[in-house]
Amino acid sequence: MSQDLRKRIFTELDALILIDPHTHINALQPASQNLGDILGYHYYTELAHSAGLPREQIEDPNLDPKEKVGRLVEYLGPLNNTIQYSWLVEMAREFFGFTDEHINQQNWEALYDRAAAEMSADNWSEEVLRKSKLEAVFLTNDFDDPLEGFDTSVYIPCLRTDDLVFHLARPEVQERLDNATNSSFNDPQSLKEALGQLFQHFTDHQARACAISLPPDFAPAPVSDNRVRTAIEAIRLMGNETDPSHCRVISNYVFWTLTELCADYQLPFDLMIGVNRGVYASGVYQGQDLYDSRVSLIQYQQLWNAFPQVTFPVSVLASVTNQELTSYAWIFPNVITHGHWWYSNTPTYIEHDAAARLEAVPRSKQIGYYSDMYKLEFALPKFNMYKRILAKILAERFVIDRSWTEEQAIAFGHQVLRGNVEAVFNCTS
Amino acid sequence: MSQDLRKRIFTELDALILIDPHTHINALQPASQNLGDILGYHYYTELAHSAGLPREQIEDPNLDPKEKVGRLVEYLGPLNNTIQYSWLVEMAREFFGFTDEHINQQNWEALYDRAAAEMSADNWSEEVLRKSKLEAVFLTNDFDDPLEGFDTSVYIPCLRTDDLVFHLARPEVQERLDNATNSSFNDPQSLKEALGQLFQHFTDHQARACAISLPPDFAPAPVSDNRVRTAIEAIRLMGNETDPSHCRVISNYVFWTLTELCADYQLPFDLMIGVNRGVYASGVYQGQDLYDSRVSLIQYQQLWNAFPQVTFPVSVLASVTNQELTSYAWIFPNVITHGHWWYSNTPTYIEHDAAARLEAVPRSKQIGYYSDMYKLEFALPKFNMYKRILAKILAERFVIDRSWTEEQAIAFGHQVLRGNVEAVFNCTS
Amino acid sequence: MSQDLRKRIFTELDALILIDPHTHINALQPASQNLGDILGYHYYTELAHSAGLPREQIEDPNLDPKEKVGRLVEYLGPLNNTIQYSWLVEMAREFFGFTDEHINQQNWEALYDRAAAEMSADNWSEEVLRKSKLEAVFLTNDFDDPLEGFDTSVYIPCLRTDDLVFHLARPEVQERLDNATNSSFNDPQSLKEALGQLFQHFTDHQARACAISLPPDFAPAPVSDNRVRTAIEAIRLMGNETDPSHCRVISNYVFWTLTELCADYQLPFDLMIGVNRGVYASGVYQGQDLYDSRVSLIQYQQLWNAFPQVTFPVSVLASVTNQELTSYAWIFPNVITHGHWWYSNTPTYIEHDAAARLEAVPRSKQIGYYSDMYKLEFALPKFNMYKRILAKILAERFVIDRSWTEEQAIAFGHQVLRGNVEAVFNCTS
């Protein structure tokens, strides 16, 4: 009975058209051009590398994409247990009519060619959105992105601020900020004005969020103008050689100022908490980051108290932080649970984490899922994975364990899948 | 088959009369007088506030309880997914004949009036206990509670010691202690004697436990008399302005001394580990506390080694600490697993945590559940939630996975629900 | 349907002959001589002690084994819920034809005598291996073990290095090392040479792994020769009185050097991360260790980057560290997930942890299980426990949730149970 119930609920959840509230899509080239764009996703390159494929074999910039796919396919066997691999097969089936059990050395070339043919259609990205039941996707834009050349009602800008908060000591980042704002910050006030210009630019282009990823040891706090003044002088003078103590001051000042601007411009501030960059220095591109799960949301206590008017959709990298997220969202009006991020975006952790949230956080304060994708084709299998798990939880923990009706369960599922995205990010279609 | 099995086991568990080993019941006013007492429970006010209800709208002391309920009901919609809300509906159904699906703007007044009528009966609290299958409940008494005017065989005193350990620098706490003991401590010996008087008073009134909640950074250790002497002088002189280093000494001294007294008076010492108070300073009453889950029971190593003769029923706030609790109770004879506390008192965490304990800790060393309630009506839905989860675990993980008979499973359930409460707290009826 | 499916998969998994990649078997006395050897396992003594049995009653070295068993049986009642107890009953049934429900005061003597009779057979250990479907087991050998008198194709040596890394300041450890290497280290070079001799000795005797257990605060790092030189002088001169700062230098130097030798001798280095020794000082033999779950694999970042050519099968003590293990094995080519260790070797944690690994780590990089046993009889119930859980996960999370065929699921199970043990430890039969 439970499996039939799950299927019925899944079918209803799957009928919905969605907005994907966090992706890394390039709006000027949203879909893949060949299978190399798909198998080049770090989830495959890093797993293949982990299973034995030398990095050098796939990272030559002159490597032909088809040759690259061939080299990666050799290492799919050791990965074919992973959920990440299952996304690949599901894409191949749903988009390219693949019918074999596995992608292997015998059949990959035919798949490559079929995919290339389909992807070359003028309307391929629209077709992918349609098949994926997606109406719009949020982007992750560099702070100096011109935000031009695309439809912002489909590709919704989001101001990504990691470079500003953590890398402003770098001369090239300073230069990018100066160029983007046609100014040259040299004190707290002018830096704040420059940041404000970015918000103006982004909101002029229908941006709906500000976002950042944060290391486990970050604890936001305001800093005095005098201290910041010295730090700004230091980064302007010393660049990459700036003393770390000044860099920490800059991080805190910029982060706090961004939050003030989120308040002024009424943008939610997506916090993605817990990543350490470059832990495996010899890893493949985008496959070097890991984490220290010893992080606590109490580090954000001062921030969330200081900005009741700002909404913070919060993602955590480790499942062990999910109970804190659940509890903080249950107590703080401005904290929203936001998707299942990266290393927690696998079924066992999604199931445990989502179940905990669904039963203890107000239903209006939960955003179920985002794809985090780099190419449009990934939304379909990733959202399907989530919807299957959501259907399982609703079936087992609400209909069976708590005697909800199926209709109630489906309505709840719809709200976390779509309704709350619209409400939190103010992006009603 | 599994669902029928769960129901059969639940029915047997539910037939038992229980003792609730931890509540915040006021013995002089144990049950609710109106629905405002129920909806005023912090679980509802904090969730409603989190979902958008301004604190001011429900915290005016002159607010009429019916008006308050009306304002809270407006915000029940966004909470109706939560397990906390399900307790509310279950109370309405079981105590007041409520038959609708949801409590909403249309039906709440009728429910309010019906509840007020029922609650006005002279024997309402006895009726609630009877319907809830409760024989007795443990209280949480201030250290200067006179413990008079109630039946201590039904309302069992418990000496709560947070104020003594963490707030003795406050002049009003010193004054309360002086008054309660008709003395005036001014050195380690006289402070210990004053604390001893409290134990005498409480055990004279059939107290069965000493209890305290502890922040994540607390690590009990003994301190030298000389160091304490200086600290006592400091708090007597400086009060709220006492240097934090002295306050830490006082905390350690009082905590260690309380444990010595637990040994002398043969009282179990309930440790509730992991709460940070006042994290969300603008939260509603009792809705401001959260936690830092980075706590370890190794902080209690010295304590548990030093006091083998004291029994410590231990609760942990975060599910990520539950494995440590399981392991420490498996090794230390004096550590007992105790219920599912607060932010871990939701089904997903209870299920994971209880399953881990039930299969690895001696069956005689596990107390399944306590309600933590402020008003008697809450025991029924909270214990029912636990009993359903316990039945699920016993069915799936013992009868199905490990081929236990139903009778064995039920006997085990009875022991953690009732038998161990009697044995650990020496409160056989 | 799910239960039938689980049974079918279990049957297929159970048909496999296995190699146990980590045990504490004494190759000269691998099986038990009487039930005292089995009930003397720390899992039973520590649980019985936790449930009330005084240590003194079972730790007299002159205690007759039968008397000891009798005393332990008195305390089995309070433990009969535990999975550890279920291993005992399963051994009694499978090896000694026990048919009662429980082992108790009425039937234990008959069981003791029956067991003693069976165990006295000349070929008892071969019989146990055969019934347990084990072809070979890894040992845990002291660094100065002569490794003689047994068949290394069945009892595979493994160089255990805790003493070298953490206790080299002790004069008796220095003496053992000097004797084993017929040398006398007095500087970094001679110490490295001595360690190298151990590797030569062990690999000459078909050792297939180096292994160590590590406390939560250990973070491997190389140290300069000059610093080590001073530390070696200190331990040679001061012994047990050596300043802790020198001991830390020795630990780091020896650990790093062992890893270099693992590279030279192509031995995998088993890391068992997270144990604090002697937490419960009054505990029974081997029942005193616990842990602080606040450990992160980021502490091993430098090590795993520095030694890409060394394979590290990693075990973690706490389930809360399992997601980090899963993620680090997904990224680092040289990190392998290795079994379910000690306090995480209970069904609820195994199920959660194994499910997470099986779906996110390359299938070639997962070693499902080891028994950690001290006597051969334990492999059967422990592996059976794991195989039942593995069958449950494969049935529910792969066949049902992800539409795998049963054949695919079984092949995956075989790989983590056996294939990867052969591949990782290079011990193909």
Short mmCIF file of C-alpha atoms in Angstrom, two decimals, chain C residues 59-427:
data_model
loop_
_atom_site.label_atom_id
_atom_site.label_comp_id
_atom_site.label_asym_id
_atom_site.label_seq_id
_atom_site.Cartn_x
_atom_site.Cartn_y
_atom_site.Cartn_z
CA GLU C 59 38.26 -9.46 37.01
CA ASP C 60 40.06 -11.71 39.43
CA PRO C 61 42.70 -13.42 37.27
CA ASN C 62 42.25 -16.58 39.29
CA LEU C 63 38.56 -16.72 38.62
CA ASP C 64 37.45 -19.99 37.07
CA PRO C 65 35.97 -19.35 33.64
CA LYS C 66 32.80 -21.27 34.42
CA GLU C 67 32.27 -19.28 37.59
CA LYS C 68 32.84 -16.10 35.62
CA VAL C 69 30.23 -17.09 33.06
CA GLY C 70 27.79 -17.84 35.86
CA ARG C 71 28.27 -14.39 37.32
CA LEU C 72 27.83 -12.72 33.94
CA VAL C 73 24.71 -14.74 33.13
CA GLU C 74 23.04 -13.23 36.18
CA TYR C 75 23.26 -9.88 34.44
CA LEU C 76 22.16 -10.93 30.97
CA GLY C 77 18.51 -10.16 31.68
CA PRO C 78 19.03 -6.39 31.69
CA LEU C 79 20.99 -6.70 28.43
CA ASN C 80 18.73 -8.98 26.47
CA ASN C 81 17.43 -6.09 24.39
CA THR C 82 20.87 -5.28 23.01
CA ILE C 83 22.18 -6.28 19.63
CA GLN C 84 25.33 -7.45 21.41
CA TYR C 85 23.29 -10.00 23.36
CA SER C 86 21.66 -11.14 20.12
CA TRP C 87 25.14 -12.05 18.83
CA LEU C 88 25.57 -14.27 21.86
CA VAL C 89 22.33 -16.13 21.31
CA GLU C 90 23.05 -16.49 17.61
CA MET C 91 26.47 -18.01 18.38
CA ALA C 92 24.88 -20.37 20.89
CA ARG C 93 22.32 -21.49 18.33
CA GLU C 94 24.59 -21.79 15.31
CA PHE C 95 27.58 -23.35 17.00
CA PHE C 96 26.14 -25.23 19.95
CA GLY C 97 22.60 -26.16 19.02
CA PHE C 98 21.06 -23.91 21.65
CA THR C 99 17.29 -23.77 21.18
CA ASP C 100 15.93 -21.79 24.12
CA GLU C 101 14.79 -18.22 23.80
CA HIS C 102 17.25 -16.80 26.31
CA ILE C 103 20.43 -17.80 28.08
CA ASN C 104 19.61 -17.77 31.76
CA GLN C 105 20.39 -19.24 35.12
CA GLN C 106 18.57 -22.45 34.26
CA ASN C 107 20.24 -23.35 31.03
CA TRP C 108 23.67 -21.75 30.97
CA GLU C 109 25.58 -24.62 32.52
CA ALA C 110 24.38 -27.08 29.92
CA LEU C 111 25.34 -24.59 27.26
CA TYR C 112 28.74 -24.06 28.85
CA ASP C 113 29.46 -27.77 28.89
CA ARG C 114 28.21 -28.33 25.36
CA ALA C 115 30.35 -25.43 24.14
CA ALA C 116 33.42 -26.66 25.99
CA ALA C 117 33.00 -30.05 24.38
CA GLU C 118 32.69 -28.64 20.88
CA MET C 119 35.55 -26.23 21.39
CA SER C 120 37.88 -29.00 22.49
CA ALA C 121 37.86 -30.51 19.02
CA ASP C 122 41.24 -30.27 17.31
CA ASN C 123 39.80 -28.60 14.28
CA TRP C 124 37.48 -26.23 16.14
CA SER C 125 38.88 -23.02 14.68
CA GLU C 126 38.74 -24.43 11.14
CA GLU C 127 35.19 -25.51 11.83
CA VAL C 128 34.27 -22.03 13.02
CA LEU C 129 35.82 -20.47 9.94
CA ARG C 130 33.93 -22.90 7.73
CA LYS C 131 30.57 -22.32 9.40
CA SER C 132 31.22 -18.59 9.37
CA LYS C 133 32.05 -18.69 5.64
CA LEU C 134 35.40 -17.06 6.28
CA GLU C 135 38.45 -17.79 4.23
CA ALA C 136 40.88 -15.52 6.04
CA VAL C 137 41.02 -12.87 8.72
CA PHE C 138 43.30 -9.90 9.21
CA LEU C 139 45.12 -9.74 12.53
CA THR C 140 46.17 -6.77 14.66
CA ASN C 141 49.78 -7.50 15.53
CA ASP C 142 52.01 -5.74 17.98
CA PHE C 143 54.93 -4.16 16.17
CA ASP C 144 57.31 -6.69 17.80
CA ASP C 145 55.23 -9.75 17.03
CA PRO C 146 57.48 -12.52 15.62
CA LEU C 147 54.64 -13.49 13.24
CA GLU C 148 55.55 -17.11 13.46
CA GLY C 149 53.66 -20.33 14.05
CA PHE C 150 50.59 -19.70 11.90
CA ASP C 151 49.44 -19.77 8.31
CA THR C 152 49.60 -16.20 7.02
CA SER C 153 47.26 -17.01 4.16
CA VAL C 154 44.48 -17.57 6.70
CA TYR C 155 45.68 -15.23 9.46
CA ILE C 156 46.94 -12.18 7.61
CA PRO C 157 49.34 -9.97 9.58
CA CYS C 158 48.63 -6.28 10.09
CA LEU C 159 51.10 -3.92 11.74
CA ARG C 160 49.40 -2.10 14.60
CA THR C 161 51.18 1.12 15.43
CA ASP C 162 49.39 2.82 18.35
CA ASP C 163 52.25 2.08 20.72
CA LEU C 164 54.82 3.57 18.37
CA VAL C 165 52.88 6.74 17.67
CA PHE C 166 51.44 7.46 21.09
CA HIS C 167 53.56 5.63 23.65
CA LEU C 168 57.14 5.75 22.44
CA ALA C 169 58.11 7.83 25.45
CA ARG C 170 57.50 4.77 27.63
CA PRO C 171 60.77 2.96 28.34
CA GLU C 172 59.20 -0.44 27.80
CA VAL C 173 58.03 0.55 24.31
CA GLN C 174 61.47 1.87 23.46
CA GLU C 175 62.95 -1.36 24.71
CA ARG C 176 60.53 -3.44 22.66
CA LEU C 177 61.42 -1.44 19.56
CA ASP C 178 65.14 -1.74 20.24
CA ASN C 179 64.83 -5.48 20.74
CA ALA C 180 62.63 -6.01 17.72
CA THR C 181 65.06 -4.15 15.49
CA ASN C 182 68.28 -5.11 17.21
CA SER C 183 69.21 -1.45 17.22
CA SER C 184 68.89 1.57 19.41
CA PHE C 185 67.37 4.65 17.82
CA ASN C 186 68.70 7.97 18.98
CA ASP C 187 67.92 10.39 16.17
CA PRO C 188 65.34 10.83 13.41
CA GLN C 189 67.30 8.75 10.93
CA SER C 190 67.86 5.78 13.21
CA LEU C 191 64.26 5.87 14.36
CA LYS C 192 63.07 5.86 10.77
CA GLU C 193 65.38 2.94 10.03
CA ALA C 194 64.03 1.03 12.99
CA LEU C 195 60.48 1.60 11.78
CA GLY C 196 61.54 0.54 8.31
CA GLN C 197 62.82 -2.73 9.73
CA LEU C 198 59.37 -3.39 11.15
CA PHE C 199 57.82 -2.88 7.74
CA GLN C 200 60.38 -5.22 6.21
CA HIS C 201 59.61 -7.84 8.84
CA PHE C 202 55.87 -7.51 8.41
CA THR C 203 55.87 -7.54 4.63
CA ASP C 204 58.26 -10.49 4.68
CA HIS C 205 55.47 -12.20 6.58
CA GLN C 206 52.72 -11.27 4.12
CA ALA C 207 51.32 -8.33 6.10
CA ARG C 208 48.65 -6.58 4.11
CA ALA C 209 48.01 -3.45 6.17
CA CYS C 210 49.32 -1.02 8.72
CA ALA C 211 46.73 0.21 11.25
CA ILE C 212 46.23 2.69 14.06
CA SER C 213 43.47 4.11 16.25
CA LEU C 214 43.55 7.86 16.76
CA PRO C 215 42.13 10.25 19.36
CA PRO C 216 39.76 13.04 18.26
CA ASP C 217 42.35 15.78 18.73
CA PHE C 218 45.04 14.25 16.54
CA ALA C 219 45.88 16.16 13.35
CA PRO C 220 48.80 14.69 11.44
CA ALA C 221 51.54 17.06 10.30
CA PRO C 222 55.20 16.68 9.38
CA VAL C 223 57.84 18.06 11.75
CA SER C 224 61.37 19.22 11.19
CA ASP C 225 64.28 16.88 11.82
CA ASN C 226 65.79 19.29 14.31
CA ARG C 227 62.64 19.42 16.36
CA VAL C 228 62.34 15.65 16.30
CA ARG C 229 65.96 15.23 17.32
CA THR C 230 65.29 17.20 20.51
CA ALA C 231 62.14 15.20 21.18
CA ILE C 232 63.93 11.88 20.74
CA GLU C 233 66.60 12.98 23.18
CA ALA C 234 63.86 13.92 25.60
CA ILE C 235 62.02 10.60 25.50
CA ARG C 236 65.26 8.65 25.75
CA LEU C 237 66.22 10.67 28.83
CA MET C 238 62.91 11.35 30.52
CA GLY C 239 60.72 8.37 29.57
CA ASN C 240 57.28 8.61 31.15
CA GLU C 241 58.19 12.03 32.52
CA THR C 242 58.72 13.53 29.07
CA ASP C 243 57.06 16.89 28.54
CA PRO C 244 53.82 16.49 26.50
CA SER C 245 55.09 18.90 23.85
CA HIS C 246 57.87 16.45 23.01
CA CYS C 247 55.41 13.57 22.97
CA ARG C 248 53.30 15.40 20.42
CA VAL C 249 56.34 15.89 18.21
CA ILE C 250 57.16 12.19 18.47
CA SER C 251 53.58 11.27 17.59
CA ASN C 252 53.62 13.45 14.53
CA TYR C 253 57.03 12.30 13.40
CA VAL C 254 56.34 8.61 13.87
CA PHE C 255 52.90 8.85 12.25
CA TRP C 256 54.25 10.73 9.24
CA THR C 257 57.17 8.32 8.91
CA LEU C 258 54.86 5.32 9.09
CA THR C 259 52.88 6.80 6.25
CA GLU C 260 56.05 7.25 4.20
CA LEU C 261 56.83 3.60 4.87
CA CYS C 262 53.32 2.59 3.83
CA ALA C 263 54.11 4.32 0.54
CA ASP C 264 57.49 2.56 0.25
CA TYR C 265 56.11 -0.86 1.16
CA GLN C 266 52.77 -0.37 -0.62
CA LEU C 267 50.70 -1.10 2.45
CA PRO C 268 47.29 0.50 3.00
CA PHE C 269 47.13 2.48 6.25
CA ASP C 270 43.94 1.78 8.24
CA LEU C 271 42.97 4.88 10.20
CA MET C 272 40.46 4.36 13.01
CA ILE C 273 39.55 7.87 14.00
CA GLY C 274 38.00 9.25 17.14
CA VAL C 275 38.60 7.25 20.32
CA ASN C 276 39.47 8.68 23.74
CA ARG C 277 41.13 6.06 25.90
CA GLY C 278 40.40 5.55 29.59
CA VAL C 279 37.43 7.91 29.87
CA TYR C 280 35.76 5.68 32.45
CA ALA C 281 38.78 4.84 34.54
CA SER C 282 36.93 2.38 36.79
CA GLY C 283 35.47 0.46 33.90
CA VAL C 284 36.14 -3.17 33.15
CA TYR C 285 39.05 -4.30 30.99
CA GLN C 286 38.64 -2.80 27.50
CA GLY C 287 35.43 -1.12 28.67
CA GLN C 288 36.87 2.27 29.58
CA ASP C 289 37.13 4.02 26.24
CA LEU C 290 34.67 6.53 24.86
CA TYR C 291 34.87 9.55 22.58
CA ASP C 292 34.32 13.17 21.85
CA SER C 293 32.35 13.27 18.62
CA ARG C 294 33.67 16.75 17.81
CA VAL C 295 36.27 15.55 15.33
CA SER C 296 36.61 16.48 11.67
CA LEU C 297 38.35 14.73 8.80
CA ILE C 298 39.68 18.11 7.79
CA GLN C 299 42.35 17.30 10.38
CA TYR C 300 43.64 14.78 7.80
CA GLN C 301 43.67 17.22 4.89
CA GLN C 302 47.42 17.67 4.82
CA LEU C 303 48.09 13.94 5.15
CA TRP C 304 45.78 12.89 2.35
CA ASN C 305 47.13 15.57 0.05
CA ALA C 306 50.72 14.62 0.83
CA PHE C 307 50.30 10.87 0.21
CA PRO C 308 48.24 10.28 -2.93
CA GLN C 309 50.06 6.97 -3.41
CA VAL C 310 48.92 5.54 -0.06
CA THR C 311 45.46 4.03 0.35
CA PHE C 312 43.71 4.93 3.62
CA PRO C 313 40.80 2.70 4.66
CA VAL C 314 39.12 4.98 7.20
CA SER C 315 36.82 4.08 10.08
CA VAL C 316 35.10 6.69 12.22
CA LEU C 317 33.87 6.08 15.73
CA ALA C 318 30.82 8.35 15.70
CA SER C 319 27.96 8.28 13.23
CA VAL C 320 28.01 12.08 13.10
CA THR C 321 31.40 11.84 11.38
CA ASN C 322 30.08 9.42 8.76
CA GLN C 323 28.91 12.11 6.35
CA GLU C 324 32.38 13.63 6.35
CA LEU C 325 33.82 10.19 5.68
CA THR C 326 31.36 9.74 2.82
CA SER C 327 32.24 13.12 1.34
CA TYR C 328 35.99 12.77 1.76
CA ALA C 329 35.92 9.32 0.13
CA TRP C 330 33.85 10.78 -2.70
CA ILE C 331 36.55 13.42 -3.33
CA PHE C 332 39.92 11.98 -2.27
CA PRO C 333 41.04 9.04 -4.47
CA ASN C 334 43.07 7.59 -1.58
CA VAL C 335 40.28 7.52 1.03
CA ILE C 336 38.23 4.32 1.38
CA THR C 337 35.22 3.89 3.67
CA HIS C 338 35.93 1.04 6.05
CA GLY C 339 33.29 -0.81 8.04
CA HIS C 340 31.27 0.32 11.04
CA TRP C 341 33.38 0.71 14.11
CA TRP C 342 32.58 -0.08 17.73
CA TYR C 343 29.98 2.40 19.04
CA SER C 344 28.69 2.82 15.48
CA ASN C 345 28.46 -0.95 14.99
CA THR C 346 24.78 -1.16 15.97
CA PRO C 347 21.93 -1.53 13.48
CA THR C 348 20.43 1.96 13.53
CA TYR C 349 23.78 3.64 12.91
CA ILE C 350 24.97 1.02 10.45
CA GLU C 351 21.79 1.45 8.44
CA HIS C 352 21.97 5.24 8.31
CA ASP C 353 25.72 5.33 7.65
CA ALA C 354 25.88 2.51 5.12
CA ALA C 355 22.92 3.89 3.16
CA ALA C 356 24.68 7.24 2.84
CA ARG C 357 27.90 5.67 1.62
CA LEU C 358 26.35 3.18 -0.77
CA GLU C 359 24.65 5.92 -2.77
CA ALA C 360 27.43 8.53 -2.94
CA VAL C 361 30.88 6.90 -2.82
CA PRO C 362 32.25 5.02 -5.85
CA ARG C 363 31.38 1.36 -5.38
CA SER C 364 35.02 0.37 -5.71
CA LYS C 365 35.95 2.47 -2.69
CA GLN C 366 33.78 0.93 0.00
CA ILE C 367 34.68 -1.90 2.33
CA GLY C 368 31.40 -2.92 3.86
CA TYR C 369 32.34 -4.58 7.10
CA TYR C 370 34.89 -6.08 9.42
CA SER C 371 34.16 -7.92 12.65
CA ASP C 372 36.78 -6.39 14.99
CA MET C 373 36.49 -9.71 16.87
CA TYR C 374 38.85 -11.14 19.50
CA LYS C 375 37.65 -14.71 19.06
CA LEU C 376 36.61 -16.36 15.80
CA GLU C 377 33.09 -17.24 16.89
CA PHE C 378 32.02 -13.58 16.68
CA ALA C 379 32.38 -13.19 12.94
CA LEU C 380 29.25 -15.19 12.22
CA PRO C 381 26.69 -13.12 14.15
CA LYS C 382 28.37 -9.81 13.40
CA PHE C 383 28.61 -10.37 9.66
CA ASN C 384 25.07 -11.73 9.68
CA MET C 385 23.88 -8.53 11.32
CA TYR C 386 25.62 -6.47 8.68
CA LYS C 387 24.39 -8.64 5.82
CA ARG C 388 20.79 -8.33 7.03
CA ILE C 389 21.10 -4.54 7.14
CA LEU C 390 22.85 -4.45 3.78
CA ALA C 391 20.03 -6.57 2.33
CA LYS C 392 17.49 -4.17 3.82
CA ILE C 393 19.20 -1.12 2.30
CA LEU C 394 19.65 -2.78 -1.08
CA ALA C 395 16.00 -3.89 -1.08
CA GLU C 396 14.47 -0.64 0.08
CA ARG C 397 16.79 2.00 -1.29
CA PHE C 398 18.03 0.42 -4.49
CA VAL C 399 15.48 -2.12 -5.75
CA ILE C 400 12.35 -0.31 -4.54
CA ASP C 401 13.39 3.36 -4.48
CA ARG C 402 15.69 3.31 -7.49
CA SER C 403 14.33 0.42 -9.58
CA TRP C 404 17.50 -1.64 -9.59
CA THR C 405 17.19 -5.31 -10.44
CA GLU C 406 17.87 -7.80 -7.68
CA GLU C 407 20.89 -9.04 -9.59
CA GLN C 408 22.42 -5.58 -9.66
CA ALA C 409 21.80 -5.15 -5.97
CA ILE C 410 23.36 -8.50 -5.11
CA ALA C 411 26.42 -7.81 -7.27
CA PHE C 412 26.90 -4.51 -5.46
CA GLY C 413 26.57 -6.26 -2.10
CA HIS C 414 29.16 -8.84 -3.11
CA GLN C 415 31.57 -6.13 -4.11
CA VAL C 416 31.47 -4.27 -0.79
CA LEU C 417 31.50 -7.53 1.17
CA ARG C 418 34.39 -9.22 -0.59
CA GLY C 419 35.62 -7.80 -3.90
CA ASN C 420 36.87 -4.55 -2.47
CA VAL C 421 38.65 -6.28 0.41
CA GLU C 422 40.70 -8.17 -2.15
CA ALA C 423 41.33 -5.14 -4.31
CA VAL C 424 42.18 -2.65 -1.58
CA PHE C 425 44.41 -4.95 0.46
CA ASN C 426 45.81 -6.84 -2.51
CA CYS C 427 44.87 -10.16 -0.95
#
